[in-house]
JSON list of C-alpha atoms and ligand atoms in Angstrom, two decimals:
[
{"chain": "A", "resi": 575, "resn": "MET", "atom": "CA", "xyz": [-23.75, 17.68, -2.72]},
{"chain": "A", "resi": 576, "resn": "LYS", "atom": "CA", "xyz": [-22.24, 15.02, -4.93]},
{"chain": "A", "resi": 577, "resn": "LEU", "atom": "CA", "xyz": [-24.32, 12.15, -6.27]},
{"chain": "A", "resi": 578, "resn": "ILE", "atom": "CA", "xyz": [-23.24, 8.70, -5.16]},
{"chain": "A", "resi": 579, "resn": "ALA", "atom": "CA", "xyz": [-24.91, 6.02, -7.25]},
{"chain": "A", "resi": 580, "resn": "ALA", "atom": "CA", "xyz": [-24.71, 2.29, -6.54]},
{"chain": "A", "resi": 581, "resn": "ASN", "atom": "CA", "xyz": [-25.14, 0.03, -9.57]},
{"chain": "A", "resi": 582, "resn": "TRP", "atom": "CA", "xyz": [-25.52, -3.40, -8.02]},
{"chain": "A", "resi": 583, "resn": "LYS", "atom": "CA", "xyz": [-25.70, -5.06, -11.49]},
{"chain": "A", "resi": 584, "resn": "MET", "atom": "CA", "xyz": [-26.88, -8.72, -11.08]},
{"chain": "A", "resi": 585, "resn": "ASN", "atom": "CA", "xyz": [-26.19, -8.75, -7.32]},
{"chain": "A", "resi": 586, "resn": "PRO", "atom": "CA", "xyz": [-26.69, -9.61, -4.49]},
{"chain": "A", "resi": 587, "resn": "ALA", "atom": "CA", "xyz": [-27.90, -13.24, -4.54]},
{"chain": "A", "resi": 588, "resn": "SER", "atom": "CA", "xyz": [-30.86, -12.89, -2.18]},
{"chain": "A", "resi": 589, "resn": "LEU", "atom": "CA", "xyz": [-33.62, -10.48, -1.25]},
{"chain": "A", "resi": 590, "resn": "LYS", "atom": "CA", "xyz": [-32.46, -10.60, 2.35]},
{"chain": "A", "resi": 591, "resn": "GLU", "atom": "CA", "xyz": [-28.98, -9.38, 1.42]},
{"chain": "A", "resi": 592, "resn": "ALA", "atom": "CA", "xyz": [-30.43, -6.69, -0.83]},
{"chain": "A", "resi": 593, "resn": "VAL", "atom": "CA", "xyz": [-32.60, -5.31, 1.96]},
{"chain": "A", "resi": 594, "resn": "ARG", "atom": "CA", "xyz": [-29.75, -5.39, 4.46]},
{"chain": "A", "resi": 595, "resn": "LEU", "atom": "CA", "xyz": [-27.38, -3.63, 2.06]},
{"chain": "A", "resi": 596, "resn": "ALA", "atom": "CA", "xyz": [-29.94, -0.95, 1.20]},
{"chain": "A", "resi": 597, "resn": "GLY", "atom": "CA", "xyz": [-30.63, -0.30, 4.87]},
{"chain": "A", "resi": 598, "resn": "SER", "atom": "CA", "xyz": [-26.96, 0.27, 5.56]},
{"chain": "A", "resi": 599, "resn": "CYS", "atom": "CA", "xyz": [-26.48, 2.96, 2.92]},
{"chain": "A", "resi": 600, "resn": "ASP", "atom": "CA", "xyz": [-29.73, 4.90, 3.13]},
{"chain": "A", "resi": 601, "resn": "GLU", "atom": "CA", "xyz": [-28.37, 8.43, 3.00]},
{"chain": "A", "resi": 602, "resn": "LYS", "atom": "CA", "xyz": [-29.23, 11.66, 1.22]},
{"chain": "A", "resi": 603, "resn": "GLY", "atom": "CA", "xyz": [-27.50, 12.09, -2.13]},
{"chain": "A", "resi": 604, "resn": "VAL", "atom": "CA", "xyz": [-27.34, 8.32, -2.70]},
{"chain": "A", "resi": 605, "resn": "VAL", "atom": "CA", "xyz": [-29.09, 6.49, -5.54]},
{"chain": "A", "resi": 606, "resn": "ILE", "atom": "CA", "xyz": [-29.46, 2.74, -5.16]},
{"chain": "A", "resi": 607, "resn": "ILE", "atom": "CA", "xyz": [-29.82, 0.86, -8.44]},
{"chain": "A", "resi": 608, "resn": "PRO", "atom": "CA", "xyz": [-30.66, -2.76, -7.65]},
{"chain": "A", "resi": 609, "resn": "PRO", "atom": "CA", "xyz": [-31.77, -5.51, -10.03]},
{"chain": "A", "resi": 610, "resn": "PHE", "atom": "CA", "xyz": [-35.46, -5.25, -10.98]},
{"chain": "A", "resi": 611, "resn": "VAL", "atom": "CA", "xyz": [-36.48, -8.12, -8.71]},
{"chain": "A", "resi": 612, "resn": "PHE", "atom": "CA", "xyz": [-35.36, -6.22, -5.61]},
{"chain": "A", "resi": 613, "resn": "LEU", "atom": "CA", "xyz": [-36.64, -2.75, -6.53]},
{"chain": "A", "resi": 614, "resn": "SER", "atom": "CA", "xyz": [-39.84, -2.96, -4.60]},
{"chain": "A", "resi": 615, "resn": "ALA", "atom": "CA", "xyz": [-38.34, -4.28, -1.37]},
{"chain": "A", "resi": 616, "resn": "VAL", "atom": "CA", "xyz": [-35.37, -1.89, -1.54]},
{"chain": "A", "resi": 617, "resn": "GLY", "atom": "CA", "xyz": [-37.78, 1.00, -2.18]},
{"chain": "A", "resi": 618, "resn": "ASP", "atom": "CA", "xyz": [-39.64, 0.09, 1.02]},
{"chain": "A", "resi": 619, "resn": "VAL", "atom": "CA", "xyz": [-36.40, 0.31, 3.01]},
{"chain": "A", "resi": 620, "resn": "LEU", "atom": "CA", "xyz": [-35.13, 3.63, 1.68]},
{"chain": "A", "resi": 621, "resn": "LYS", "atom": "CA", "xyz": [-36.09, 6.78, 3.52]},
{"chain": "A", "resi": 622, "resn": "LYS", "atom": "CA", "xyz": [-33.37, 9.20, 2.34]},
{"chain": "A", "resi": 623, "resn": "ALA", "atom": "CA", "xyz": [-31.69, 7.57, -0.67]},
{"chain": "A", "resi": 624, "resn": "GLU", "atom": "CA", "xyz": [-33.44, 7.39, -4.03]},
{"chain": "A", "resi": 625, "resn": "LEU", "atom": "CA", "xyz": [-34.17, 4.47, -6.28]},
{"chain": "A", "resi": 626, "resn": "GLY", "atom": "CA", "xyz": [-32.84, 3.80, -9.78]},
{"chain": "A", "resi": 627, "resn": "ALA", "atom": "CA", "xyz": [-33.33, 1.11, -12.45]},
{"chain": "A", "resi": 628, "resn": "GLN", "atom": "CA", "xyz": [-30.53, -0.49, -14.46]},
{"chain": "A", "resi": 629, "resn": "ASN", "atom": "CA", "xyz": [-32.48, -0.42, -17.72]},
{"chain": "A", "resi": 630, "resn": "ALA", "atom": "CA", "xyz": [-36.02, -0.13, -19.08]},
{"chain": "A", "resi": 631, "resn": "PHE", "atom": "CA", "xyz": [-37.87, -0.58, -22.36]},
{"chain": "A", "resi": 632, "resn": "PHE", "atom": "CA", "xyz": [-39.15, 2.12, -24.71]},
{"chain": "A", "resi": 633, "resn": "GLU", "atom": "CA", "xyz": [-42.78, 0.96, -24.91]},
{"chain": "A", "resi": 634, "resn": "ASP", "atom": "CA", "xyz": [-45.24, 1.55, -22.09]},
{"chain": "A", "resi": 635, "resn": "ASP", "atom": "CA", "xyz": [-47.03, -1.80, -22.33]},
{"chain": "A", "resi": 636, "resn": "GLY", "atom": "CA", "xyz": [-47.87, -4.63, -24.69]},
{"chain": "A", "resi": 637, "resn": "ALA", "atom": "CA", "xyz": [-46.46, -7.89, -25.99]},
{"chain": "A", "resi": 638, "resn": "TRP", "atom": "CA", "xyz": [-42.80, -7.49, -25.08]},
{"chain": "A", "resi": 639, "resn": "THR", "atom": "CA", "xyz": [-41.79, -10.65, -23.24]},
{"chain": "A", "resi": 640, "resn": "GLY", "atom": "CA", "xyz": [-39.11, -10.06, -20.64]},
{"chain": "A", "resi": 641, "resn": "GLU", "atom": "CA", "xyz": [-39.14, -6.26, -20.86]},
{"chain": "A", "resi": 642, "resn": "ILE", "atom": "CA", "xyz": [-40.06, -3.72, -18.18]},
{"chain": "A", "resi": 643, "resn": "SER", "atom": "CA", "xyz": [-41.45, -0.27, -18.93]},
{"chain": "A", "resi": 644, "resn": "PHE", "atom": "CA", "xyz": [-40.62, 3.14, -17.49]},
{"chain": "A", "resi": 645, "resn": "ARG", "atom": "CA", "xyz": [-44.28, 3.46, -16.62]},
{"chain": "A", "resi": 646, "resn": "GLN", "atom": "CA", "xyz": [-44.14, 0.31, -14.48]},
{"chain": "A", "resi": 647, "resn": "LEU", "atom": "CA", "xyz": [-40.97, 1.51, -12.78]},
{"chain": "A", "resi": 648, "resn": "LYS", "atom": "CA", "xyz": [-42.50, 4.90, -12.06]},
{"chain": "A", "resi": 649, "resn": "GLY", "atom": "CA", "xyz": [-45.28, 3.15, -10.20]},
{"chain": "A", "resi": 650, "resn": "LEU", "atom": "CA", "xyz": [-42.67, 1.62, -7.88]},
{"chain": "A", "resi": 651, "resn": "GLY", "atom": "CA", "xyz": [-41.21, 5.01, -7.03]},
{"chain": "A", "resi": 652, "resn": "VAL", "atom": "CA", "xyz": [-38.15, 4.66, -9.24]},
{"chain": "A", "resi": 653, "resn": "ARG", "atom": "CA", "xyz": [-36.75, 8.11, -10.03]},
{"chain": "A", "resi": 654, "resn": "TYR", "atom": "CA", "xyz": [-33.53, 7.41, -11.97]},
{"chain": "A", "resi": 655, "resn": "ALA", "atom": "CA", "xyz": [-32.79, 5.14, -14.93]},
{"chain": "A", "resi": 656, "resn": "VAL", "atom": "CA", "xyz": [-29.42, 3.96, -16.16]},
{"chain": "A", "resi": 657, "resn": "ILE", "atom": "CA", "xyz": [-29.46, 3.86, -19.94]},
{"chain": "A", "resi": 658, "resn": "GLY", "atom": "CA", "xyz": [-26.78, 2.55, -22.28]},
{"chain": "A", "resi": 659, "resn": "HIS", "atom": "CA", "xyz": [-24.51, 0.88, -19.75]},
{"chain": "A", "resi": 660, "resn": "SER", "atom": "CA", "xyz": [-21.56, -0.68, -21.59]},
{"chain": "A", "resi": 661, "resn": "GLU", "atom": "CA", "xyz": [-22.57, -4.10, -20.29]},
{"chain": "A", "resi": 662, "resn": "ARG", "atom": "CA", "xyz": [-25.84, -3.71, -22.19]},
{"chain": "A", "resi": 663, "resn": "ARG", "atom": "CA", "xyz": [-24.17, -2.24, -25.27]},
{"chain": "A", "resi": 664, "resn": "LYS", "atom": "CA", "xyz": [-21.97, -5.35, -25.26]},
{"chain": "A", "resi": 665, "resn": "LEU", "atom": "CA", "xyz": [-25.13, -7.48, -25.44]},
{"chain": "A", "resi": 666, "resn": "GLY", "atom": "CA", "xyz": [-26.08, -5.64, -28.62]},
{"chain": "A", "resi": 667, "resn": "GLU", "atom": "CA", "xyz": [-27.96, -2.56, -27.43]},
{"chain": "A", "resi": 668, "resn": "SER", "atom": "CA", "xyz": [-27.39, 0.02, -30.17]},
{"chain": "A", "resi": 669, "resn": "ASP", "atom": "CA", "xyz": [-27.23, 3.81, -30.03]},
{"chain": "A", "resi": 670, "resn": "GLY", "atom": "CA", "xyz": [-30.58, 3.82, -31.89]},
{"chain": "A", "resi": 671, "resn": "VAL", "atom": "CA", "xyz": [-32.28, 1.80, -29.14]},
{"chain": "A", "resi": 672, "resn": "ILE", "atom": "CA", "xyz": [-30.57, 3.85, -26.44]},
{"chain": "A", "resi": 673, "resn": "ALA", "atom": "CA", "xyz": [-31.78, 7.08, -28.05]},
{"chain": "A", "resi": 674, "resn": "GLU", "atom": "CA", "xyz": [-35.37, 5.75, -28.05]},
{"chain": "A", "resi": 675, "resn": "LYS", "atom": "CA", "xyz": [-35.10, 4.81, -24.39]},
{"chain": "A", "resi": 676, "resn": "VAL", "atom": "CA", "xyz": [-33.76, 8.28, -23.54]},
{"chain": "A", "resi": 677, "resn": "VAL", "atom": "CA", "xyz": [-36.84, 9.89, -25.11]},
{"chain": "A", "resi": 678, "resn": "VAL", "atom": "CA", "xyz": [-39.30, 7.70, -23.21]},
{"chain": "A", "resi": 679, "resn": "ALA", "atom": "CA", "xyz": [-37.36, 8.08, -19.97]},
{"chain": "A", "resi": 680, "resn": "PHE", "atom": "CA", "xyz": [-37.54, 11.88, -20.14]},
{"chain": "A", "resi": 681, "resn": "LYS", "atom": "CA", "xyz": [-41.18, 11.82, -21.22]},
{"chain": "A", "resi": 682, "resn": "SER", "atom": "CA", "xyz": [-41.95, 9.56, -18.26]},
{"chain": "A", "resi": 683, "resn": "GLY", "atom": "CA", "xyz": [-40.30, 11.99, -15.87]},
{"chain": "A", "resi": 684, "resn": "PHE", "atom": "CA", "xyz": [-37.11, 10.07, -15.08]},
{"chain": "A", "resi": 685, "resn": "ARG", "atom": "CA", "xyz": [-33.68, 11.37, -14.37]},
{"chain": "A", "resi": 686, "resn": "VAL", "atom": "CA", "xyz": [-31.51, 9.68, -16.98]},
{"chain": "A", "resi": 687, "resn": "ILE", "atom": "CA", "xyz": [-28.05, 8.35, -16.16]},
{"chain": "A", "resi": 688, "resn": "LEU", "atom": "CA", "xyz": [-26.67, 7.90, -19.67]},
{"chain": "A", "resi": 689, "resn": "CYS", "atom": "CA", "xyz": [-23.47, 5.82, -19.69]},
{"chain": "A", "resi": 690, "resn": "VAL", "atom": "CA", "xyz": [-20.74, 6.56, -22.21]},
{"chain": "A", "resi": 691, "resn": "GLY", "atom": "CA", "xyz": [-17.09, 5.58, -22.42]},
{"chain": "A", "resi": 692, "resn": "GLU", "atom": "CA", "xyz": [-14.44, 4.22, -24.72]},
{"chain": "A", "resi": 693, "resn": "HIS", "atom": "CA", "xyz": [-12.65, 0.88, -25.09]},
{"chain": "A", "resi": 694, "resn": "TRP", "atom": "CA", "xyz": [-8.95, 0.61, -24.39]},
{"chain": "A", "resi": 695, "resn": "GLU", "atom": "CA", "xyz": [-8.37, 0.25, -28.14]},
{"chain": "A", "resi": 696, "resn": "THR", "atom": "CA", "xyz": [-9.55, 3.83, -28.49]},
{"chain": "A", "resi": 697, "resn": "ARG", "atom": "CA", "xyz": [-7.98, 5.28, -25.38]},
{"chain": "A", "resi": 698, "resn": "LYS", "atom": "CA", "xyz": [-4.56, 3.93, -26.19]},
{"chain": "A", "resi": 699, "resn": "LYS", "atom": "CA", "xyz": [-4.59, 6.12, -29.30]},
{"chain": "A", "resi": 700, "resn": "GLY", "atom": "CA", "xyz": [-4.74, 9.13, -26.99]},
{"chain": "A", "resi": 701, "resn": "LYS", "atom": "CA", "xyz": [-7.18, 11.45, -25.24]},
{"chain": "A", "resi": 702, "resn": "ARG", "atom": "CA", "xyz": [-8.38, 13.10, -28.44]},
{"chain": "A", "resi": 703, "resn": "ALA", "atom": "CA", "xyz": [-9.55, 9.71, -29.76]},
{"chain": "A", "resi": 704, "resn": "ALA", "atom": "CA", "xyz": [-11.42, 9.10, -26.49]},
{"chain": "A", "resi": 705, "resn": "TYR", "atom": "CA", "xyz": [-13.06, 12.55, -26.68]},
{"chain": "A", "resi": 706, "resn": "ASN", "atom": "CA", "xyz": [-14.19, 11.90, -30.25]},
{"chain": "A", "resi": 707, "resn": "PHE", "atom": "CA", "xyz": [-15.61, 8.51, -29.29]},
{"chain": "A", "resi": 708, "resn": "VAL", "atom": "CA", "xyz": [-17.57, 9.91, -26.35]},
{"chain": "A", "resi": 709, "resn": "LYS", "atom": "CA", "xyz": [-18.86, 12.85, -28.37]},
{"chain": "A", "resi": 710, "resn": "LYS", "atom": "CA", "xyz": [-20.15, 10.47, -31.04]},
{"chain": "A", "resi": 711, "resn": "GLN", "atom": "CA", "xyz": [-22.03, 8.49, -28.40]},
{"chain": "A", "resi": 712, "resn": "LEU", "atom": "CA", "xyz": [-23.56, 11.66, -26.91]},
{"chain": "A", "resi": 713, "resn": "VAL", "atom": "CA", "xyz": [-24.65, 12.96, -30.30]},
{"chain": "A", "resi": 714, "resn": "ALA", "atom": "CA", "xyz": [-26.26, 9.61, -31.21]},
{"chain": "A", "resi": 715, "resn": "ASP", "atom": "CA", "xyz": [-27.86, 8.86, -27.84]},
{"chain": "A", "resi": 716, "resn": "LEU", "atom": "CA", "xyz": [-29.17, 12.35, -27.09]},
{"chain": "A", "resi": 717, "resn": "ALA", "atom": "CA", "xyz": [-30.40, 13.08, -30.61]},
{"chain": "A", "resi": 718, "resn": "VAL", "atom": "CA", "xyz": [-33.82, 14.06, -29.25]},
{"chain": "A", "resi": 719, "resn": "LEU", "atom": "CA", "xyz": [-32.35, 17.06, -27.45]},
{"chain": "A", "resi": 720, "resn": "LYS", "atom": "CA", "xyz": [-31.53, 18.60, -30.82]},
{"chain": "A", "resi": 721, "resn": "ASP", "atom": "CA", "xyz": [-35.24, 19.15, -31.19]},
{"chain": "A", "resi": 722, "resn": "ARG", "atom": "CA", "xyz": [-35.75, 22.48, -29.49]},
{"chain": "A", "resi": 723, "resn": "ARG", "atom": "CA", "xyz": [-39.38, 21.60, -28.77]},
{"chain": "A", "resi": 724, "resn": "PHE", "atom": "CA", "xyz": [-38.23, 18.73, -26.56]},
{"chain": "A", "resi": 725, "resn": "LYS", "atom": "CA", "xyz": [-37.60, 20.36, -23.23]},
{"chain": "A", "resi": 726, "resn": "ILE", "atom": "CA", "xyz": [-35.90, 18.74, -20.26]},
{"chain": "A", "resi": 727, "resn": "LYS", "atom": "CA", "xyz": [-34.88, 20.09, -16.92]},
{"chain": "A", "resi": 728, "resn": "ASN", "atom": "CA", "xyz": [-31.10, 20.33, -16.89]},
{"chain": "A", "resi": 729, "resn": "LEU", "atom": "CA", "xyz": [-30.89, 18.44, -13.64]},
{"chain": "A", "resi": 730, "resn": "ASP", "atom": "CA", "xyz": [-32.62, 15.48, -15.21]},
{"chain": "A", "resi": 731, "resn": "LEU", "atom": "CA", "xyz": [-29.68, 14.66, -17.48]},
{"chain": "A", "resi": 732, "resn": "ILE", "atom": "CA", "xyz": [-26.75, 12.88, -15.90]},
{"chain": "A", "resi": 733, "resn": "VAL", "atom": "CA", "xyz": [-23.95, 11.49, -18.03]},
{"chain": "A", "resi": 734, "resn": "ALA", "atom": "CA", "xyz": [-21.81, 8.77, -16.47]},
{"chain": "A", "resi": 735, "resn": "TYR", "atom": "CA", "xyz": [-18.37, 8.63, -18.01]},
{"chain": "A", "resi": 736, "resn": "GLU", "atom": "CA", "xyz": [-17.36, 5.01, -17.60]},
{"chain": "A", "resi": 737, "resn": "PRO", "atom": "CA", "xyz": [-14.30, 4.05, -19.65]},
{"chain": "A", "resi": 738, "resn": "ILE", "atom": "CA", "xyz": [-14.85, 0.37, -20.44]},
{"chain": "A", "resi": 739, "resn": "TRP", "atom": "CA", "xyz": [-11.26, -0.54, -19.61]},
{"chain": "A", "resi": 740, "resn": "ALA", "atom": "CA", "xyz": [-11.78, 0.77, -16.06]},
{"chain": "A", "resi": 741, "resn": "ILE", "atom": "CA", "xyz": [-14.97, -1.16, -15.28]},
{"chain": "A", "resi": 742, "resn": "GLY", "atom": "CA", "xyz": [-14.42, -4.04, -12.89]},
{"chain": "A", "resi": 743, "resn": "THR", "atom": "CA", "xyz": [-10.70, -4.12, -13.61]},
{"chain": "A", "resi": 744, "resn": "GLY", "atom": "CA", "xyz": [-9.30, -2.35, -10.55]},
{"chain": "A", "resi": 745, "resn": "ARG", "atom": "CA", "xyz": [-7.67, 0.03, -13.03]},
{"chain": "A", "resi": 746, "resn": "ASN", "atom": "CA", "xyz": [-9.47, 3.34, -12.45]},
{"chain": "A", "resi": 747, "resn": "ASP", "atom": "CA", "xyz": [-8.97, 6.35, -14.69]},
{"chain": "A", "resi": 748, "resn": "ASP", "atom": "CA", "xyz": [-6.66, 9.06, -13.44]},
{"chain": "A", "resi": 749, "resn": "PRO", "atom": "CA", "xyz": [-8.91, 11.60, -11.61]},
{"chain": "A", "resi": 750, "resn": "GLU", "atom": "CA", "xyz": [-7.28, 14.47, -13.51]},
{"chain": "A", "resi": 751, "resn": "ASP", "atom": "CA", "xyz": [-8.03, 12.83, -16.87]},
{"chain": "A", "resi": 752, "resn": "ALA", "atom": "CA", "xyz": [-11.56, 11.95, -15.76]},
{"chain": "A", "resi": 753, "resn": "ALA", "atom": "CA", "xyz": [-12.15, 15.56, -14.68]},
{"chain": "A", "resi": 754, "resn": "GLU", "atom": "CA", "xyz": [-10.95, 16.80, -18.06]},
{"chain": "A", "resi": 755, "resn": "MET", "atom": "CA", "xyz": [-13.32, 14.39, -19.80]},
{"chain": "A", "resi": 756, "resn": "ALA", "atom": "CA", "xyz": [-16.18, 15.53, -17.54]},
{"chain": "A", "resi": 757, "resn": "GLY", "atom": "CA", "xyz": [-15.42, 19.14, -18.52]},
{"chain": "A", "resi": 758, "resn": "PHE", "atom": "CA", "xyz": [-15.40, 18.14, -22.18]},
{"chain": "A", "resi": 759, "resn": "ILE", "atom": "CA", "xyz": [-18.78, 16.35, -21.84]},
{"chain": "A", "resi": 760, "resn": "LYS", "atom": "CA", "xyz": [-20.27, 19.47, -20.24]},
{"chain": "A", "resi": 761, "resn": "GLU", "atom": "CA", "xyz": [-18.96, 21.57, -23.13]},
{"chain": "A", "resi": 762, "resn": "VAL", "atom": "CA", "xyz": [-20.62, 19.23, -25.62]},
{"chain": "A", "resi": 763, "resn": "LEU", "atom": "CA", "xyz": [-23.90, 19.27, -23.68]},
{"chain": "A", "resi": 764, "resn": "ALA", "atom": "CA", "xyz": [-23.88, 23.06, -23.64]},
{"chain": "A", "resi": 765, "resn": "ALA", "atom": "CA", "xyz": [-22.71, 23.66, -27.21]},
{"chain": "A", "resi": 766, "resn": "ASP", "atom": "CA", "xyz": [-24.58, 20.89, -29.04]},
{"chain": "A", "resi": 767, "resn": "PHE", "atom": "CA", "xyz": [-27.70, 20.49, -26.92]},
{"chain": "A", "resi": 768, "resn": "ALA", "atom": "CA", "xyz": [-28.04, 23.76, -25.02]},
{"chain": "A", "resi": 769, "resn": "VAL", "atom": "CA", "xyz": [-28.07, 21.77, -21.79]},
{"chain": "A", "resi": 770, "resn": "LEU", "atom": "CA", "xyz": [-26.39, 23.85, -19.12]},
{"chain": "A", "resi": 771, "resn": "GLY", "atom": "CA", "xyz": [-26.04, 22.30, -15.70]},
{"chain": "A", "resi": 772, "resn": "GLY", "atom": "CA", "xyz": [-26.15, 18.68, -16.86]},
{"chain": "A", "resi": 773, "resn": "ARG", "atom": "CA", "xyz": [-24.22, 16.56, -14.38]},
{"chain": "A", "resi": 774, "resn": "VAL", "atom": "CA", "xyz": [-21.34, 14.19, -15.08]},
{"chain": "A", "resi": 775, "resn": "LEU", "atom": "CA", "xyz": [-20.40, 11.19, -12.96]},
{"chain": "A", "resi": 776, "resn": "TYR", "atom": "CA", "xyz": [-17.28, 9.07, -13.14]},
{"chain": "A", "resi": 777, "resn": "GLY", "atom": "CA", "xyz": [-17.54, 5.27, -12.99]},
{"chain": "A", "resi": 778, "resn": "GLY", "atom": "CA", "xyz": [-14.97, 2.48, -13.26]},
{"chain": "A", "resi": 779, "resn": "SER", "atom": "CA", "xyz": [-13.24, 0.79, -10.31]},
{"chain": "A", "resi": 780, "resn": "VAL", "atom": "CA", "xyz": [-14.22, 3.49, -7.82]},
{"chain": "A", "resi": 781, "resn": "ASN", "atom": "CA", "xyz": [-13.45, 2.36, -4.27]},
{"chain": "A", "resi": 782, "resn": "ALA", "atom": "CA", "xyz": [-13.05, 3.84, -0.80]},
{"chain": "A", "resi": 783, "resn": "ARG", "atom": "CA", "xyz": [-9.38, 4.64, -1.43]},
{"chain": "A", "resi": 784, "resn": "ASN", "atom": "CA", "xyz": [-9.70, 6.48, -4.75]},
{"chain": "A", "resi": 785, "resn": "ALA", "atom": "CA", "xyz": [-13.21, 8.03, -4.42]},
{"chain": "A", "resi": 786, "resn": "SER", "atom": "CA", "xyz": [-12.14, 11.37, -2.98]},
{"chain": "A", "resi": 787, "resn": "GLY", "atom": "CA", "xyz": [-9.73, 11.89, -5.90]},
{"chain": "A", "resi": 788, "resn": "PHE", "atom": "CA", "xyz": [-12.78, 12.04, -8.18]},
{"chain": "A", "resi": 789, "resn": "LEU", "atom": "CA", "xyz": [-15.24, 13.63, -5.78]},
{"chain": "A", "resi": 790, "resn": "THR", "atom": "CA", "xyz": [-13.04, 16.62, -5.00]},
{"chain": "A", "resi": 791, "resn": "ARG", "atom": "CA", "xyz": [-12.90, 17.71, -8.68]},
{"chain": "A", "resi": 792, "resn": "PRO", "atom": "CA", "xyz": [-15.41, 20.46, -9.45]},
{"chain": "A", "resi": 793, "resn": "GLU", "atom": "CA", "xyz": [-16.10, 19.06, -12.93]},
{"chain": "A", "resi": 794, "resn": "ILE", "atom": "CA", "xyz": [-17.15, 15.68, -11.51]},
{"chain": "A", "resi": 795, "resn": "ASP", "atom": "CA", "xyz": [-20.60, 15.71, -9.90]},
{"chain": "A", "resi": 796, "resn": "GLY", "atom": "CA", "xyz": [-20.49, 12.24, -8.41]},
{"chain": "A", "resi": 797, "resn": "VAL", "atom": "CA", "xyz": [-19.59, 8.61, -8.94]},
{"chain": "A", "resi": 798, "resn": "LEU", "atom": "CA", "xyz": [-21.30, 5.51, -10.30]},
{"chain": "A", "resi": 799, "resn": "VAL", "atom": "CA", "xyz": [-20.03, 2.58, -8.28]},
{"chain": "A", "resi": 800, "resn": "GLY", "atom": "CA", "xyz": [-20.27, -1.10, -9.16]},
{"chain": "A", "resi": 801, "resn": "GLY", "atom": "CA", "xyz": [-18.37, -3.70, -7.12]},
{"chain": "A", "resi": 802, "resn": "ALA", "atom": "CA", "xyz": [-17.54, -1.48, -4.15]},
{"chain": "A", "resi": 803, "resn": "SER", "atom": "CA", "xyz": [-21.23, -0.63, -3.66]},
{"chain": "A", "resi": 804, "resn": "LEU", "atom": "CA", "xyz": [-21.88, -4.24, -2.64]},
{"chain": "A", "resi": 805, "resn": "ARG", "atom": "CA", "xyz": [-19.66, -3.92, 0.43]},
{"chain": "A", "resi": 806, "resn": "ALA", "atom": "CA", "xyz": [-21.57, -1.85, 2.98]},
{"chain": "A", "resi": 807, "resn": "GLY", "atom": "CA", "xyz": [-18.56, -0.61, 4.94]},
{"chain": "A", "resi": 808, "resn": "GLU", "atom": "CA", "xyz": [-16.64, 0.40, 1.84]},
{"chain": "A", "resi": 809, "resn": "PHE", "atom": "CA", "xyz": [-19.63, 2.06, 0.20]},
{"chain": "A", "resi": 810, "resn": "LYS", "atom": "CA", "xyz": [-20.28, 4.11, 3.32]},
{"chain": "A", "resi": 811, "resn": "ARG", "atom": "CA", "xyz": [-16.73, 5.45, 3.11]},
{"chain": "A", "resi": 812, "resn": "ILE", "atom": "CA", "xyz": [-17.38, 6.45, -0.50]},
{"chain": "A", "resi": 813, "resn": "ILE", "atom": "CA", "xyz": [-20.56, 8.25, 0.59]},
{"chain": "A", "resi": 814, "resn": "ALA", "atom": "CA", "xyz": [-18.56, 10.06, 3.27]},
{"chain": "A", "resi": 815, "resn": "ALA", "atom": "CA", "xyz": [-16.01, 11.14, 0.64]},
{"chain": "A", "resi": 816, "resn": "GLY", "atom": "CA", "xyz": [-18.80, 12.89, -1.29]},
{"chain": "A", "resi": 817, "resn": "LYS", "atom": "CA", "xyz": [-19.89, 15.08, 1.62]},
{"chain": "B", "resi": 1451, "resn": "13P", "atom": "P1", "xyz": [-17.05, -1.14, -11.05]},
{"chain": "B", "resi": 1451, "resn": "13P", "atom": "O1", "xyz": [-17.18, -0.09, -9.98]},
{"chain": "B", "resi": 1451, "resn": "13P", "atom": "O2", "xyz": [-17.27, -2.54, -10.51]},
{"chain": "B", "resi": 1451, "resn": "13P", "atom": "O3", "xyz": [-15.81, -0.99, -11.85]},
{"chain": "B", "resi": 1451, "resn": "13P", "atom": "O4", "xyz": [-18.28, -0.91, -12.05]},
{"chain": "B", "resi": 1451, "resn": "13P", "atom": "C1", "xyz": [-18.51, 0.34, -12.57]},
{"chain": "B", "resi": 1451, "resn": "13P", "atom": "C2", "xyz": [-19.79, 0.34, -13.29]},
{"chain": "B", "resi": 1451, "resn": "13P", "atom": "O5", "xyz": [-19.94, -0.26, -14.32]},
{"chain": "B", "resi": 1451, "resn": "13P", "atom": "C3", "xyz": [-20.91, 1.10, -12.68]},
{"chain": "B", "resi": 1451, "resn": "13P", "atom": "O6", "xyz": [-21.98, 1.22, -13.56]}
]
């Protein structure tokens, strides 16, 4: 079964809408990733879908104003954590910080959805440039996996390939190219980190029309959906495309 993840980002506006939206897409194989403020209420609604967080901090507790720990999220029943989304990298989150978060996420028992992906500046130089960019991010962000003593279950690592130029632009990557990139990411995970069976999602302007193009490729294990996950009817069609 493919993984269909909904990254709601800083939406919707009210708790009422969040609960309604969650109720309408509560299906197996779905991960709902609402803003922190709605996690608890959305968690109460979900019976089949799982819960994810859009970010978390690398300390468990203490004087860190405005931060939220993996430990706190665990207590709410959150199973997945998005780490290194490009919208957070743009705000200044570095590979060093992302790598620290990855360690704590795994140690806390989360399934990590690590986001990687290149800018258009890079992609326009060709696929090889994009591959190099993504590999550099993987090597920096997953540094801990080089330590053979640090063991993870393969299923706990999910890489979301989200080319920045495709996010929120309506300009999705070509499914063939995305599948090739997913294959490349799996090669890197196997060769550099001995992670076999890590999953790769595609994200960036996925909608009900183009979803099956990605979801029918064997290299692509699911999709990470932003805007289209906020429209119940459309998101349900994306879920159906993953079955
Ligand atoms: P869109 O689906 O709105 O392009 O967003 C993708 C994304 O960033 C998911 O994390």
